[in-house]
PDB file of C-alpha atoms in Angstrom:
ATOM      1  CA  MET A   1       0.263  -0.078   0.502  1.00 60.00           C
ATOM      2  CA  THR A   2       1.444   3.825  -0.838  1.00 63.00           C
ATOM      3  CA  LEU A   3       0.330   6.471   1.337  1.00 61.00           C
ATOM      4  CA  SER A   4       0.303   9.428   0.466  1.00 65.00           C
ATOM      5  CA  ILE A   5       2.293  12.489   3.032  1.00 61.00           C
ATOM      6  CA  ASN A   6      -0.836  13.551   3.844  1.00 67.00           C
ATOM      7  CA  GLN A   7      -2.220   9.820   4.691  1.00 65.00           C
ATOM      8  CA  LEU A   8       1.146   9.329   6.420  1.00 64.00           C
ATOM      9  CA  GLU A   9       1.223  12.076   8.651  1.00 69.00           C
ATOM     10  CA  GLU A  10      -1.657  11.351   9.758  1.00 66.00           C
ATOM     11  CA  ALA A  11      -0.498   8.007  11.100  1.00 66.00           C
ATOM     12  CA  ARG A  12       1.846   9.547  12.595  1.00 66.00           C
ATOM     13  CA  HIS A  13      -0.712  11.892  14.053  1.00 63.00           C
ATOM     14  CA  ALA A  14      -2.524   9.000  15.762  1.00 58.00           C
ATOM     15  CA  LEU A  15       0.266   7.298  16.834  1.00 62.00           C
ATOM     16  CA  GLU A  16       1.861  10.546  18.939  1.00 68.00           C
ATOM     17  CA  ALA A  17      -1.280  12.179  19.644  1.00 65.00           C
ATOM     18  CA  PRO A  18      -4.494  10.616  21.890  1.00 70.00           C
ATOM     19  CA  LEU A  19      -6.123   9.134  19.815  1.00 69.00           C
ATOM     20  CA  PHE A  20      -9.491  10.873  18.336  1.00 72.00           C
ATOM     21  CA  ALA A  21      -7.437  14.135  18.919  1.00 66.00           C
ATOM     22  CA  ASP A  22      -8.780  16.668  16.182  1.00 62.00           C
ATOM     23  CA  VAL A  23     -10.440  14.288  14.101  1.00 73.00           C
ATOM     24  CA  ALA A  24     -11.860  16.319  11.507  1.00 78.00           C
ATOM     25  CA  GLY A  25     -15.246  14.289  11.566  1.00 82.00           C
ATOM     26  CA  ASP A  26     -14.764  14.237   7.524  1.00 90.00           C
ATOM     27  CA  ILE A  27     -16.423  10.811   7.127  1.00 94.00           C
ATOM     28  CA  ASP A  28     -19.356   9.450   5.238  1.00 96.00           C
ATOM     29  CA  VAL A  29     -21.108   6.526   7.231  1.00 97.00           C
ATOM     30  CA  SER A  30     -24.217   4.053   6.443  1.00 98.00           C
ATOM     31  CA  PHE A  31     -26.091   1.760   8.357  1.00 98.00           C
ATOM     32  CA  GLU A  32     -27.241  -1.488   8.652  1.00 97.00           C
ATOM     33  CA  PHE A  33     -30.919  -3.020  10.035  1.00 96.00           C
ATOM     34  CA  PHE A  34     -32.779  -6.198   9.830  1.00 92.00           C
ATOM     35  CA  PRO A  35     -36.383  -6.186   9.431  1.00 90.00           C
ATOM     36  CA  PRO A  36     -37.912  -6.641  12.629  1.00 89.00           C
ATOM     37  CA  LYS A  37     -39.625  -9.763  14.087  1.00 88.00           C
ATOM     38  CA  SER A  38     -41.872  -7.750  16.683  1.00 89.00           C
ATOM     39  CA  ALA A  39     -43.395  -4.849  17.487  1.00 90.00           C
ATOM     40  CA  ALA A  40     -41.168  -4.629  19.897  1.00 93.00           C
ATOM     41  CA  MET A  41     -38.247  -5.546  18.223  1.00 92.00           C
ATOM     42  CA  GLU A  42     -40.156  -2.516  15.410  1.00 92.00           C
ATOM     43  CA  ALA A  43     -40.224   0.295  17.890  1.00 94.00           C
ATOM     44  CA  THR A  44     -36.739  -0.239  18.982  1.00 94.00           C
ATOM     45  CA  LEU A  45     -35.320  -0.138  15.306  1.00 94.00           C
ATOM     46  CA  TRP A  46     -37.148   3.455  14.450  1.00 95.00           C
ATOM     47  CA  ASP A  47     -35.605   4.189  17.811  1.00 96.00           C
ATOM     48  CA  SER A  48     -32.323   3.002  16.247  1.00 96.00           C
ATOM     49  CA  ILE A  49     -33.257   4.821  12.823  1.00 96.00           C
ATOM     50  CA  ALA A  50     -34.238   8.272  14.889  1.00 95.00           C
ATOM     51  CA  THR A  51     -30.988   8.190  16.536  1.00 96.00           C
ATOM     52  CA  LEU A  52     -28.797   8.174  13.708  1.00 96.00           C
ATOM     53  CA  SER A  53     -30.464   9.690  11.162  1.00 96.00           C
ATOM     54  CA  PRO A  54     -29.308  12.808  11.829  1.00 96.00           C
ATOM     55  CA  LEU A  55     -25.749  11.890  11.850  1.00 96.00           C
ATOM     56  CA  GLY A  56     -26.597  12.469   8.375  1.00 95.00           C
ATOM     57  CA  PRO A  57     -25.478   9.046   6.636  1.00 97.00           C
ATOM     58  CA  ARG A  58     -25.221   7.915   3.006  1.00 96.00           C
ATOM     59  CA  PHE A  59     -27.516   5.818   2.886  1.00 97.00           C
ATOM     60  CA  VAL A  60     -29.305   2.841   5.221  1.00 97.00           C
ATOM     61  CA  SER A  61     -29.579  -0.842   4.001  1.00 96.00           C
ATOM     62  CA  VAL A  62     -31.462  -3.339   5.400  1.00 94.00           C
ATOM     63  CA  THR A  63     -30.999  -7.057   4.974  1.00 92.00           C
ATOM     64  CA  TYR A  64     -33.108  -9.977   3.262  1.00 82.00           C
ATOM     65  CA  GLY A  65     -33.220 -13.643   4.865  1.00 68.00           C
ATOM     66  CA  ALA A  66     -32.307 -16.156   3.139  1.00 56.00           C
ATOM     67  CA  GLY A  67     -34.814 -17.871   0.627  1.00 53.00           C
ATOM     68  CA  GLY A  68     -36.574 -14.453   0.270  1.00 53.00           C
ATOM     69  CA  SER A  69     -37.578 -14.916   4.257  1.00 55.00           C
ATOM     70  CA  THR A  70     -38.312 -11.498   5.242  1.00 70.00           C
ATOM     71  CA  ARG A  71     -39.128 -10.876   1.807  1.00 73.00           C
ATOM     72  CA  GLU A  72     -42.423  -8.513   3.119  1.00 82.00           C
ATOM     73  CA  ARG A  73     -41.111  -7.763   5.870  1.00 85.00           C
ATOM     74  CA  THR A  74     -37.449  -5.993   4.347  1.00 87.00           C
ATOM     75  CA  HIS A  75     -39.908  -4.340   1.593  1.00 87.00           C
ATOM     76  CA  ALA A  76     -42.512  -2.703   4.448  1.00 89.00           C
ATOM     77  CA  THR A  77     -39.327  -1.792   6.457  1.00 92.00           C
ATOM     78  CA  VAL A  78     -37.360  -0.040   3.043  1.00 93.00           C
ATOM     79  CA  ALA A  79     -40.550   1.496   1.375  1.00 91.00           C
ATOM     80  CA  ARG A  80     -41.426   3.280   5.029  1.00 92.00           C
ATOM     81  CA  ILE A  81     -37.470   4.567   5.500  1.00 94.00           C
ATOM     82  CA  ALA A  82     -37.900   5.929   2.227  1.00 92.00           C
ATOM     83  CA  ARG A  83     -41.904   7.475   2.449  1.00 92.00           C
ATOM     84  CA  GLU A  84     -41.518   8.787   5.527  1.00 92.00           C
ATOM     85  CA  THR A  85     -37.100   9.607   5.894  1.00 92.00           C
ATOM     86  CA  ALA A  86     -34.866  11.890   4.646  1.00 91.00           C
ATOM     87  CA  VAL A  87     -32.489   8.887   4.678  1.00 94.00           C
ATOM     88  CA  PRO A  88     -31.779   7.214   1.024  1.00 96.00           C
ATOM     89  CA  ALA A  89     -33.335   3.782   1.879  1.00 96.00           C
ATOM     90  CA  ALA A  90     -31.032   0.488   0.180  1.00 97.00           C
ATOM     91  CA  ALA A  91     -32.768  -3.088   0.622  1.00 95.00           C
ATOM     92  CA  HIS A  92     -30.479  -5.982   0.452  1.00 95.00           C
ATOM     93  CA  LEU A  93     -31.792  -8.586  -2.563  1.00 94.00           C
ATOM     94  CA  THR A  94     -30.140 -11.714  -2.864  1.00 92.00           C
ATOM     95  CA  CYS A  95     -30.952 -14.704  -5.629  1.00 91.00           C
ATOM     96  CA  VAL A  96     -31.617 -17.779  -3.517  1.00 87.00           C
ATOM     97  CA  GLU A  97     -34.753 -19.531  -3.464  1.00 84.00           C
ATOM     98  CA  ALA A  98     -36.625 -17.276  -6.651  1.00 89.00           C
ATOM     99  CA  THR A  99     -37.080 -17.191  -9.836  1.00 93.00           C
ATOM    100  CA  ARG A 100     -35.513 -13.945 -12.048  1.00 95.00           C
ATOM    101  CA  ASP A 101     -38.642 -13.067 -12.769  1.00 95.00           C
ATOM    102  CA  GLU A 102     -40.089 -12.875  -9.153  1.00 92.00           C
ATOM    103  CA  ILE A 103     -36.465 -11.118  -8.069  1.00 94.00           C
ATOM    104  CA  ASP A 104     -37.432  -8.492 -10.566  1.00 96.00           C
ATOM    105  CA  ALA A 105     -41.122  -8.413  -9.576  1.00 94.00           C
ATOM    106  CA  VAL A 106     -39.161  -7.212  -6.162  1.00 92.00           C
ATOM    107  CA  ALA A 107     -37.073  -5.004  -7.400  1.00 95.00           C
ATOM    108  CA  ASP A 108     -39.957  -3.716 -10.063  1.00 96.00           C
ATOM    109  CA  GLU A 109     -41.272  -3.252  -6.271  1.00 93.00           C
ATOM    110  CA  TYR A 110     -38.744  -1.067  -4.266  1.00 94.00           C
ATOM    111  CA  TRP A 111     -38.334   1.336  -8.183  1.00 95.00           C
ATOM    112  CA  SER A 112     -41.983   1.978  -7.355  1.00 94.00           C
ATOM    113  CA  ALA A 113     -41.916   3.241  -3.855  1.00 91.00           C
ATOM    114  CA  GLY A 114     -38.423   5.453  -4.175  1.00 93.00           C
ATOM    115  CA  VAL A 115     -36.094   2.605  -3.847  1.00 95.00           C
ATOM    116  CA  ARG A 116     -33.087   3.869  -5.946  1.00 96.00           C
ATOM    117  CA  HIS A 117     -30.366   1.511  -4.247  1.00 97.00           C
ATOM    118  CA  ILE A 118     -30.190  -2.076  -3.774  1.00 97.00           C
ATOM    119  CA  VAL A 119     -27.723  -3.763  -2.501  1.00 97.00           C
ATOM    120  CA  ALA A 120     -27.230  -6.637  -4.198  1.00 97.00           C
ATOM    121  CA  LEU A 121     -25.715 -10.403  -2.684  1.00 96.00           C
ATOM    122  CA  ARG A 122     -25.881 -14.247  -4.323  1.00 93.00           C
ATOM    123  CA  GLY A 123     -27.533 -14.991  -0.369  1.00 88.00           C
ATOM    124  CA  ASP A 124     -26.760 -17.697   1.808  1.00 80.00           C
ATOM    125  CA  PRO A 125     -28.759 -21.347   1.636  1.00 73.00           C
ATOM    126  CA  PRO A 126     -32.071 -21.397   2.848  1.00 71.00           C
ATOM    127  CA  ARG A 127     -30.964 -24.024   5.249  1.00 69.00           C
ATOM    128  CA  ALA A 128     -27.418 -24.176   7.572  1.00 66.00           C
ATOM    129  CA  GLY A 129     -24.779 -26.977   6.121  1.00 67.00           C
ATOM    130  CA  GLU A 130     -26.156 -27.103   2.568  1.00 73.00           C
ATOM    131  CA  ARG A 131     -24.117 -25.898  -0.653  1.00 77.00           C
ATOM    132  CA  TYR A 132     -25.342 -22.792  -2.026  1.00 76.00           C
ATOM    133  CA  ALA A 133     -27.049 -23.730  -5.601  1.00 78.00           C
ATOM    134  CA  ALA A 134     -28.670 -21.786  -7.860  1.00 80.00           C
ATOM    135  CA  HIS A 135     -32.149 -21.531  -8.276  1.00 83.00           C
ATOM    136  CA  PRO A 136     -33.493 -23.361 -11.691  1.00 87.00           C
ATOM    137  CA  GLY A 137     -34.190 -20.211 -13.850  1.00 90.00           C
ATOM    138  CA  GLY A 138     -33.502 -17.741 -11.201  1.00 92.00           C
ATOM    139  CA  TYR A 139     -29.877 -15.884 -11.362  1.00 95.00           C
ATOM    140  CA  GLU A 140     -26.786 -17.617 -10.710  1.00 93.00           C
ATOM    141  CA  ASN A 141     -24.474 -15.072  -8.660  1.00 95.00           C
ATOM    142  CA  ALA A 142     -24.922 -11.916  -7.729  1.00 97.00           C
ATOM    143  CA  ALA A 143     -22.960 -10.892 -11.047  1.00 97.00           C
ATOM    144  CA  ALA A 144     -25.718 -11.638 -13.389  1.00 97.00           C
ATOM    145  CA  LEU A 145     -27.913  -9.949 -10.146  1.00 98.00           C
ATOM    146  CA  VAL A 146     -26.091  -6.595 -10.861  1.00 98.00           C
ATOM    147  CA  GLU A 147     -26.456  -7.548 -14.687  1.00 98.00           C
ATOM    148  CA  GLY A 148     -30.024  -8.418 -14.321  1.00 97.00           C
ATOM    149  CA  LEU A 149     -30.617  -5.244 -12.151  1.00 98.00           C
ATOM    150  CA  ARG A 150     -28.812  -2.542 -14.570  1.00 97.00           C
ATOM    151  CA  ARG A 151     -31.643  -3.897 -17.714  1.00 96.00           C
ATOM    152  CA  LEU A 152     -34.488  -3.199 -15.433  1.00 97.00           C
ATOM    153  CA  HIS A 153     -33.661   0.518 -13.383  1.00 97.00           C
ATOM    154  CA  PRO A 154     -30.745   2.640 -13.256  1.00 97.00           C
ATOM    155  CA  PHE A 155     -30.625   1.990  -9.598  1.00 97.00           C
ATOM    156  CA  GLU A 156     -27.426   2.914  -7.465  1.00 97.00           C
ATOM    157  CA  ILE A 157     -25.648  -1.139  -6.320  1.00 98.00           C
ATOM    158  CA  SER A 158     -24.054  -1.950  -3.662  1.00 98.00           C
ATOM    159  CA  VAL A 159     -22.109  -5.031  -2.943  1.00 98.00           C
ATOM    160  CA  ALA A 160     -20.228  -7.644  -0.938  1.00 97.00           C
ATOM    161  CA  CYS A 161     -16.596  -8.216  -0.568  1.00 98.00           C
ATOM    162  CA  TYR A 162     -14.689  -9.991   1.414  1.00 97.00           C
ATOM    163  CA  PRO A 163     -11.302  -9.259   2.503  1.00 97.00           C
ATOM    164  CA  GLU A 164     -10.330 -12.772   4.402  1.00 96.00           C
ATOM    165  CA  CYS A 165     -12.002 -14.860   1.369  1.00 94.00           C
ATOM    166  CA  HIS A 166     -15.422 -16.052   1.036  1.00 93.00           C
ATOM    167  CA  PRO A 167     -15.722 -19.327   2.845  1.00 90.00           C
ATOM    168  CA  ASP A 168     -17.030 -20.659  -1.192  1.00 90.00           C
ATOM    169  CA  SER A 169     -13.791 -18.927  -2.748  1.00 92.00           C
ATOM    170  CA  SER A 170     -11.100 -22.054  -3.855  1.00 92.00           C
ATOM    171  CA  ASP A 171      -8.595 -18.916  -2.610  1.00 94.00           C
ATOM    172  CA  ALA A 172      -7.876 -15.242  -2.600  1.00 95.00           C
ATOM    173  CA  ALA A 173      -7.433 -14.861  -6.444  1.00 96.00           C
ATOM    174  CA  ALA A 174     -10.546 -16.939  -6.745  1.00 96.00           C
ATOM    175  CA  ASP A 175     -12.242 -13.952  -4.762  1.00 96.00           C
ATOM    176  CA  LEU A 176     -10.745 -10.859  -6.828  1.00 97.00           C
ATOM    177  CA  ASP A 177     -11.781 -12.506  -9.870  1.00 97.00           C
ATOM    178  CA  ASN A 178     -15.998 -12.978  -8.416  1.00 97.00           C
ATOM    179  CA  LEU A 179     -15.685  -9.428  -7.101  1.00 98.00           C
ATOM    180  CA  LYS A 180     -14.641  -8.164 -10.680  1.00 98.00           C
ATOM    181  CA  ARG A 181     -17.584  -9.499 -12.269  1.00 97.00           C
ATOM    182  CA  LYS A 182     -19.693  -7.789 -10.315  1.00 98.00           C
ATOM    183  CA  ILE A 183     -17.831  -4.364 -10.667  1.00 97.00           C
ATOM    184  CA  ASP A 184     -17.656  -4.998 -14.149  1.00 97.00           C
ATOM    185  CA  ALA A 185     -21.747  -5.964 -14.472  1.00 97.00           C
ATOM    186  CA  GLY A 186     -22.125  -2.180 -13.160  1.00 97.00           C
ATOM    187  CA  ALA A 187     -21.834  -2.581  -9.060  1.00 97.00           C
ATOM    188  CA  THR A 188     -21.116   0.930  -8.112  1.00 94.00           C
ATOM    189  CA  ARG A 189     -19.205  -0.019  -4.944  1.00 97.00           C
ATOM    190  CA  ALA A 190     -18.215  -2.871  -2.596  1.00 98.00           C
ATOM    191  CA  ILE A 191     -19.134  -3.459   1.182  1.00 98.00           C
ATOM    192  CA  SER A 192     -16.481  -5.962   3.264  1.00 98.00           C
ATOM    193  CA  GLN A 193     -17.234  -8.212   5.102  1.00 97.00           C
ATOM    194  CA  PHE A 194     -16.123  -7.318   9.210  1.00 97.00           C
ATOM    195  CA  PHE A 195     -13.441  -7.311  10.309  1.00 97.00           C
ATOM    196  CA  PHE A 196     -11.173  -6.829  13.334  1.00 97.00           C
ATOM    197  CA  SER A 197      -7.481  -5.943  11.912  1.00 96.00           C
ATOM    198  CA  PRO A 198      -6.854  -2.909  10.034  1.00 96.00           C
ATOM    199  CA  ASP A 199      -3.932  -4.693   8.111  1.00 96.00           C
ATOM    200  CA  VAL A 200      -6.760  -7.159   6.828  1.00 97.00           C
ATOM    201  CA  PHE A 201      -8.153  -4.219   5.269  1.00 97.00           C
ATOM    202  CA  PHE A 202      -5.501  -2.133   4.092  1.00 97.00           C
ATOM    203  CA  ARG A 203      -4.081  -5.871   2.647  1.00 97.00           C
ATOM    204  CA  TYR A 204      -7.339  -6.394   0.429  1.00 97.00           C
ATOM    205  CA  ARG A 205      -7.046  -2.656  -0.513  1.00 97.00           C
ATOM    206  CA  ASP A 206      -4.483  -3.549  -2.636  1.00 96.00           C
ATOM    207  CA  ALA A 207      -5.031  -6.370  -4.055  1.00 97.00           C
ATOM    208  CA  VAL A 208      -8.427  -5.039  -5.613  1.00 97.00           C
ATOM    209  CA  ALA A 209      -6.132  -1.770  -6.928  1.00 96.00           C
ATOM    210  CA  ALA A 210      -3.472  -4.515  -8.110  1.00 96.00           C
ATOM    211  CA  ALA A 211      -6.091  -6.280  -9.553  1.00 96.00           C
ATOM    212  CA  GLY A 212      -7.535  -3.672 -12.027  1.00 95.00           C
ATOM    213  CA  MET A 213     -10.738  -2.540  -9.609  1.00 96.00           C
ATOM    214  CA  ASP A 214     -11.134   1.373  -9.330  1.00 93.00           C
ATOM    215  CA  VAL A 215     -14.019   1.021  -7.400  1.00 94.00           C
ATOM    216  CA  GLU A 216     -14.704   2.439  -3.679  1.00 96.00           C
ATOM    217  CA  ILE A 217     -14.225   0.075  -0.897  1.00 97.00           C
ATOM    218  CA  VAL A 218     -16.324   0.091   2.073  1.00 98.00           C
ATOM    219  CA  PRO A 219     -14.929  -1.519   5.426  1.00 98.00           C
ATOM    220  CA  GLY A 220     -17.515  -3.015   7.505  1.00 98.00           C
ATOM    221  CA  ILE A 221     -17.737  -2.449  10.847  1.00 98.00           C
ATOM    222  CA  MET A 222     -19.186  -4.383  13.091  1.00 96.00           C
ATOM    223  CA  PRO A 223     -19.111  -3.342  17.063  1.00 95.00           C
ATOM    224  CA  VAL A 224     -19.577  -6.045  19.416  1.00 92.00           C
ATOM    225  CA  SER A 225     -22.299  -6.122  21.033  1.00 86.00           C
ATOM    226  CA  ASN A 226     -22.368 -10.017  22.073  1.00 91.00           C
ATOM    227  CA  PHE A 227     -19.111 -11.693  21.581  1.00 93.00           C
ATOM    228  CA  ALA A 228     -20.351 -14.978  21.503  1.00 92.00           C
ATOM    229  CA  ALA A 229     -22.600 -14.416  18.520  1.00 92.00           C
ATOM    230  CA  VAL A 230     -19.844 -12.543  17.167  1.00 94.00           C
ATOM    231  CA  GLN A 231     -17.694 -15.652  17.135  1.00 94.00           C
ATOM    232  CA  ARG A 232     -20.376 -17.740  15.728  1.00 94.00           C
ATOM    233  CA  MET A 233     -20.849 -15.530  12.658  1.00 92.00           C
ATOM    234  CA  SER A 234     -16.722 -14.939  12.417  1.00 94.00           C
ATOM    235  CA  ALA A 235     -16.762 -18.906  12.246  1.00 92.00           C
ATOM    236  CA  MET A 236     -19.128 -18.772   9.436  1.00 89.00           C
ATOM    237  CA  CYS A 237     -18.135 -16.480   7.128  1.00 89.00           C
ATOM    238  CA  GLY A 238     -14.309 -16.995   7.868  1.00 91.00           C
ATOM    239  CA  THR A 239     -13.202 -14.001  10.168  1.00 95.00           C
ATOM    240  CA  GLU A 240     -10.476 -14.448  11.757  1.00 95.00           C
ATOM    241  CA  VAL A 241     -11.288 -13.420  16.100  1.00 95.00           C
ATOM    242  CA  PRO A 242      -7.912 -11.873  17.292  1.00 94.00           C
ATOM    243  CA  ALA A 243      -7.243 -13.846  21.106  1.00 93.00           C
ATOM    244  CA  TRP A 244      -6.862 -10.475  22.879  1.00 94.00           C
ATOM    245  CA  MET A 245     -10.559 -10.053  21.583  1.00 95.00           C
ATOM    246  CA  GLY A 246     -11.767 -13.123  23.742  1.00 94.00           C
ATOM    247  CA  ARG A 247      -9.229 -12.082  27.026  1.00 95.00           C
ATOM    248  CA  LEU A 248     -10.689  -8.381  26.463  1.00 94.00           C
ATOM    249  CA  PHE A 249     -14.477  -9.559  26.584  1.00 95.00           C
ATOM    250  CA  ALA A 250     -13.860 -12.767  29.030  1.00 95.00           C
ATOM    251  CA  GLY A 251     -16.259 -11.936  32.189  1.00 95.00           C
ATOM    252  CA  LEU A 252     -18.384  -9.333  30.773  1.00 95.00           C
ATOM    253  CA  ASP A 253     -21.288 -11.518  30.302  1.00 91.00           C
ATOM    254  CA  ASP A 254     -22.994 -10.403  32.868  1.00 93.00           C
ATOM    255  CA  LEU A 255     -21.352  -6.455  33.114  1.00 95.00           C
ATOM    256  CA  PRO A 256     -23.441  -5.501  30.194  1.00 93.00           C
ATOM    257  CA  ALA A 257     -22.604  -1.493  30.496  1.00 93.00           C
ATOM    258  CA  ALA A 258     -18.714  -2.634  30.703  1.00 95.00           C
ATOM    259  CA  ARG A 259     -19.431  -4.442  27.667  1.00 94.00           C
ATOM    260  CA  GLN A 260     -20.446  -1.813  25.420  1.00 93.00           C
ATOM    261  CA  LEU A 261     -17.771   0.779  26.492  1.00 94.00           C
ATOM    262  CA  VAL A 262     -15.391  -2.078  25.373  1.00 95.00           C
ATOM    263  CA  SER A 263     -16.706  -2.648  22.252  1.00 95.00           C
ATOM    264  CA  ALA A 264     -17.122   1.122  21.342  1.00 94.00           C
ATOM    265  CA  THR A 265     -13.789   2.075  22.607  1.00 93.00           C
ATOM    266  CA  LEU A 266     -12.627  -1.670  20.104  1.00 95.00           C
ATOM    267  CA  ALA A 267     -14.525  -0.541  16.702  1.00 96.00           C
ATOM    268  CA  ALA A 268     -13.964   3.217  17.283  1.00 94.00           C
ATOM    269  CA  GLU A 269      -9.583   2.426  17.405  1.00 93.00           C
ATOM    270  CA  LEU A 270     -10.550   0.119  14.316  1.00 96.00           C
ATOM    271  CA  CYS A 271     -12.212   2.814  12.880  1.00 95.00           C
ATOM    272  CA  ARG A 272      -9.186   5.795  13.210  1.00 92.00           C
ATOM    273  CA  LYS A 273      -6.598   3.355  12.383  1.00 92.00           C
ATOM    274  CA  LEU A 274      -8.232   2.811   9.111  1.00 95.00           C
ATOM    275  CA  TYR A 275      -8.724   5.966   8.553  1.00 93.00           C
ATOM    276  CA  ALA A 276      -5.458   7.014   9.537  1.00 89.00           C
ATOM    277  CA  GLY A 277      -4.823   5.245   6.164  1.00 93.00           C
ATOM    278  CA  GLY A 278      -7.091   6.736   4.004  1.00 93.00           C
ATOM    279  CA  ALA A 279     -10.665   5.228   4.866  1.00 95.00           C
ATOM    280  CA  LYS A 280     -13.242   7.802   4.787  1.00 94.00           C
ATOM    281  CA  GLN A 281     -16.415   5.780   4.670  1.00 97.00           C
ATOM    282  CA  PHE A 282     -17.808   3.226   7.036  1.00 98.00           C
ATOM    283  CA  HIS A 283     -20.546   0.903   6.701  1.00 98.00           C
ATOM    284  CA  PHE A 284     -21.995  -0.285  10.556  1.00 98.00           C
ATOM    285  CA  TYR A 285     -23.669  -3.609  10.582  1.00 97.00           C
ATOM    286  CA  THR A 286     -26.150  -2.218  13.940  1.00 96.00           C
ATOM    287  CA  LEU A 287     -28.092  -5.113  14.796  1.00 92.00           C
ATOM    288  CA  ASN A 288     -30.839  -2.865  14.668  1.00 93.00           C
ATOM    289  CA  ARG A 289     -29.148  -0.852  18.067  1.00 92.00           C
ATOM    290  CA  ALA A 290     -27.739   3.219  17.640  1.00 95.00           C
ATOM    291  CA  GLU A 291     -25.644   3.544  20.864  1.00 94.00           C
ATOM    292  CA  LEU A 292     -22.944   1.358  19.935  1.00 94.00           C
ATOM    293  CA  SER A 293     -22.817   3.244  16.225  1.00 96.00           C
ATOM    294  CA  PHE A 294     -23.181   6.403  17.835  1.00 96.00           C
ATOM    295  CA  ALA A 295     -20.666   6.715  19.844  1.00 94.00           C
ATOM    296  CA  ILE A 296     -18.672   5.372  17.263  1.00 94.00           C
ATOM    297  CA  CYS A 297     -19.426   7.911  15.005  1.00 95.00           C
ATOM    298  CA  HIS A 298     -18.920  10.822  17.530  1.00 93.00           C
ATOM    299  CA  LEU A 299     -15.571   9.827  18.825  1.00 91.00           C
ATOM    300  CA  LEU A 300     -14.770   9.690  14.896  1.00 92.00           C
ATOM    301  CA  GLY A 301     -16.160  13.697  14.561  1.00 92.00           C
ATOM    302  CA  LEU A 302     -18.966  12.882  13.463  1.00 93.00           C
ATOM    303  CA  ARG A 303     -22.013  15.397  14.915  1.00 92.00           C
ATOM    304  CA  ALA A 304     -25.423  15.235  14.399  1.00 89.00           C
ATOM    305  CA  LYS A 305     -27.594  17.702  12.297  1.00 83.00           C
ATOM    306  CA  PRO A 306     -29.587  19.209  14.320  1.00 70.00           C
ATOM    307  CA  ASP A 307     -32.150  20.139  11.694  1.00 62.00           C
ATOM    308  CA  ALA A 308     -31.731  16.981  10.114  1.00 54.00           C
ATOM    309  CA  VAL A 309     -35.227  14.544   9.584  1.00 46.00           C
ATOM    310  CA  ARG A 310     -35.577  12.011  11.694  1.00 43.00           C
ATOM    311  CA  ALA A 311     -37.775   8.939  11.354  1.00 40.00           C
ATOM    312  CA  ALA A 312     -41.090   8.896  12.216  1.00 39.00           C
ATOM    313  CA  ALA A 313     -41.458   7.205  15.078  1.00 41.00           C
TER     314      ALA A 313
END
């Protein structure tokens, strides 16, 4: 990785000064949510959107369950964000368990609802432990989905990328080739799987550039609200969890407030180091809770805009 003089100075400043001293606040953020399963979870979701919206995110995205299991709830949540807030809404869309016509119909519904941004994903098998298989008559992978969406409407399209390699990829080169197919098909940007080491992201960013892809790579940030849950997710997606992280969270299972302080500190430190290396865009996996993401953004110099339009309660 080659750093500019300004980035080297920023890195030196990060080492010599207090980690969050004089952070410029010149970052762009986005937030990911999942569709709520109950009235209580829905209230938490909309409280979180109301809290985070004044930070002026580029977009907020809503996930889509395996096999379309949350299709209606995802659509309802995304449509409400588009209808009732000033924040651009992005809808996740996958290839799993649906024909091309069915997926195209969902995309048309989003467009009619005013949604102009799709996060296009291959998706996971609907049953844990099975290998992915394309649906007969469906889009075979994310690159084909991106190409299909491009034929339908002029969507902004984000795709996923994997700094530590997707579990189904044979090796890192094959994984990069898959990303290139998605970019060549018309994707706007790539949002990374979460990771816990800045060097993992920097090496991946360099590899993407060396492969000839001039595309925005947005680091995905997962604040650790539940360490055991993050360990399970990391095992499924191939993310390395450093041993020192386990030691930091040991003994905090029954101390949620202390656990949140540790989590916010670790995620903010990761973002600050990424910022020192030139990253200015961050995508937060919120798990539908606002506190950690808001605290991290605050440490990075981002401030709520008093005149921002909040989501309806």
